[in-house]
Every structure is written in C-alpha cells, then in structure tokens.
Coordinates of C-alpha atoms in Angstrom, one line a residue:
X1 CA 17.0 -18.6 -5.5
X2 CA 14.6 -16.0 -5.8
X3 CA 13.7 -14.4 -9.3
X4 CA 14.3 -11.3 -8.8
X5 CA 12.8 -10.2 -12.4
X6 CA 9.2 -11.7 -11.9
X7 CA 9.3 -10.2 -8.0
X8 CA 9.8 -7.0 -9.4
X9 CA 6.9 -7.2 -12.1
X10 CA 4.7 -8.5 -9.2
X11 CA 6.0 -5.5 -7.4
X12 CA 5.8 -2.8 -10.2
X13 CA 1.8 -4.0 -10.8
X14 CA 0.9 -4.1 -7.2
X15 CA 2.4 -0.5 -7.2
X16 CA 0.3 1.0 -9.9
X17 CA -2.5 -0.6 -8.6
X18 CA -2.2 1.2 -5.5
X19 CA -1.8 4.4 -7.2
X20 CA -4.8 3.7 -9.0
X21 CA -6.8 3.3 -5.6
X22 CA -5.3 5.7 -3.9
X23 CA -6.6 8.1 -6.5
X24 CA -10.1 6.9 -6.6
X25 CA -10.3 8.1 -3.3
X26 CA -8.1 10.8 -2.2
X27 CA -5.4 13.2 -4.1
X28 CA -2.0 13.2 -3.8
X29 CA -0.3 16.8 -1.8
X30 CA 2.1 18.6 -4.8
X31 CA 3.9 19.7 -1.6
X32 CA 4.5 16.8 0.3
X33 CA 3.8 14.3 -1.9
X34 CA 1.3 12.5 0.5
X35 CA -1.6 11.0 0.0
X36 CA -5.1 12.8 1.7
X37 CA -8.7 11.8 1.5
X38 CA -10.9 13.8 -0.2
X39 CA -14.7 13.5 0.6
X40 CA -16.8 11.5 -1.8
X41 CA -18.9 14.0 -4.3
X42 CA -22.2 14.5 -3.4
X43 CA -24.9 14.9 -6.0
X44 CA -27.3 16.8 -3.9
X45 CA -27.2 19.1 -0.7
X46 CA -27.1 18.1 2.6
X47 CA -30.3 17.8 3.6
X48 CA -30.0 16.5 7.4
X49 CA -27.8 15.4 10.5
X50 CA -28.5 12.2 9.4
X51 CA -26.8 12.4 5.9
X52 CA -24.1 14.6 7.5
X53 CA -23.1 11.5 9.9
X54 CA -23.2 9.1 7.1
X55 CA -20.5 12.0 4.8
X56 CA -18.6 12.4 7.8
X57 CA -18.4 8.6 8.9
X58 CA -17.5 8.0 4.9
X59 CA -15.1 10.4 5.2
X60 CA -13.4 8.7 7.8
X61 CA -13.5 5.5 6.1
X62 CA -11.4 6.9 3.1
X63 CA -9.2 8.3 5.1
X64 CA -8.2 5.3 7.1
X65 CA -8.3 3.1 4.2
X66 CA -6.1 6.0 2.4
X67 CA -3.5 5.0 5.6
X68 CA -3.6 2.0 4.5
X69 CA -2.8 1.8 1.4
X70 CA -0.1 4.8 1.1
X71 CA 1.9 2.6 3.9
X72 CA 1.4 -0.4 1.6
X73 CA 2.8 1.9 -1.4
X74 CA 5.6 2.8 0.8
X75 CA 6.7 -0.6 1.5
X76 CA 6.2 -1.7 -2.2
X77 CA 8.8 1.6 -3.0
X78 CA 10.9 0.6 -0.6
X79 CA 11.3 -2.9 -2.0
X80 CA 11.9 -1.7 -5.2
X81 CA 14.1 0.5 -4.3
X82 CA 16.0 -2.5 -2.5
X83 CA 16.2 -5.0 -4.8
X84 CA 19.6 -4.9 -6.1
X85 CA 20.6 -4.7 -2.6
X86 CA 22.2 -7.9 -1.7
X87 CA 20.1 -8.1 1.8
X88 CA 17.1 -7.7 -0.7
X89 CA 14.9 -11.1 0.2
X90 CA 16.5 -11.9 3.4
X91 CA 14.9 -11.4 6.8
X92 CA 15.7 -8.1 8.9
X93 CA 15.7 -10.2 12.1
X94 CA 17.4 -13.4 11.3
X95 CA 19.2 -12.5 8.0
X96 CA 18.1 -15.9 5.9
X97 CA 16.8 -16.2 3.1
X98 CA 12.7 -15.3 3.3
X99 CA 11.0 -18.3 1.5
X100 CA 10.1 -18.5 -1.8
X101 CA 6.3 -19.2 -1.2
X102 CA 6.4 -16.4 1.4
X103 CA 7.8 -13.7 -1.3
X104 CA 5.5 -14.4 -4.3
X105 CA 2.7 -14.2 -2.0
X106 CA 4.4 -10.3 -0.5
X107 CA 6.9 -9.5 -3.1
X108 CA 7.6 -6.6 -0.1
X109 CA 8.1 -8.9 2.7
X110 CA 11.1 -8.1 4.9
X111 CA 10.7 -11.0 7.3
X112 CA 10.9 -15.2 7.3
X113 CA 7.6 -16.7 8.3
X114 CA 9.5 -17.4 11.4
X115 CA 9.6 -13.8 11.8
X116 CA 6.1 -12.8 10.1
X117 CA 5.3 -9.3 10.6
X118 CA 2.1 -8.5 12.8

C-alpha cells in the first residue's frame, strides 16, 4: 500500500527544489506562467566572437536544461494534483499498482517498471 502522506512530502520538496533551479537560471513569464532562460550576467563587455560563442552556447544550455526541468515541474504538479485520485499510483498502461520501490524512487511516476517510461 503506498503512503500516500510521505509521497506527497517527497513530492512537495522535489517541487520547490525545482522552483529554486528554475530561478537560478531563468524567470518565470507573469503572462503565461512559463518558465524562459535568461542569459547568465556578465561582469564585463563582450570583448570578442570568441566570448560571444561561449554566451551564446551558455545560453543554450540554460535554456535546454530550463526544458527540462519545467517538464519535470509539470509532472511533479500533475502528481500532486492527482493524488487523491483513486488511479493515483497505478500504471496508465496496465492499471496495477506501480511498485513501491519504483514510487519512492519517482514519487511522479505514472508507469510499472514493466511499463517504464523512456
């Protein structure tokens, strides 16, 4: 039987600290309310092609890693959102009961190991 209380502590901390990463490298859109890179500050000019490369490629970094985590955040919300639900902790594909081990390790998980997620 899964407890229900401790997954959702596990997913309430996981969720802040994604918010807390998310922040340290991008800013959240009033509007939409998604999450977009913001370039790293720069303590001095650009000075060369070179450097700009290195901004840019940076740039891209945070903004794929910013993917990456707001997905992760989304899945997390999503979970917690579910879990009263009474398919909360059984797999979307087979509907039994996703093992124990499986859910303390991804508190979010929506599949059995049989079923793992790629």
């Amino acid at each position: 039987m899964l407890d229900k209380k401790k997954i959702k502590e596990n997913l309430e901390k996981e969720k802040k600290e994604l918010m807390e990463q998310l922040a340290d490298i991008g800013r959240r859109d009033p509007a939409t309310g998604d999450w977009e890179a913001v370039p790293e500050k720069q303590d001095m000019p650009e000075s060369d092609q070179n450097d700009m490369a290195d901004r840019f490629e940076e740039f891209e970094s945070r903004s794929s890693t910013t993917n990456v985590l707001e997905e992760r955040l989304s899945s997390v919300e999503s979970s917690l959102a579910d879990l009263d639900n009474d398919s909360f902790g059984k797999c979307e594909v087979c509907e039994k009961e996703i093992e124990e081990d499986r859910m303390e390790a991804n508190p979010a998980a929506k599949t059995c190991k049989e079923h793992l997620e790629g």
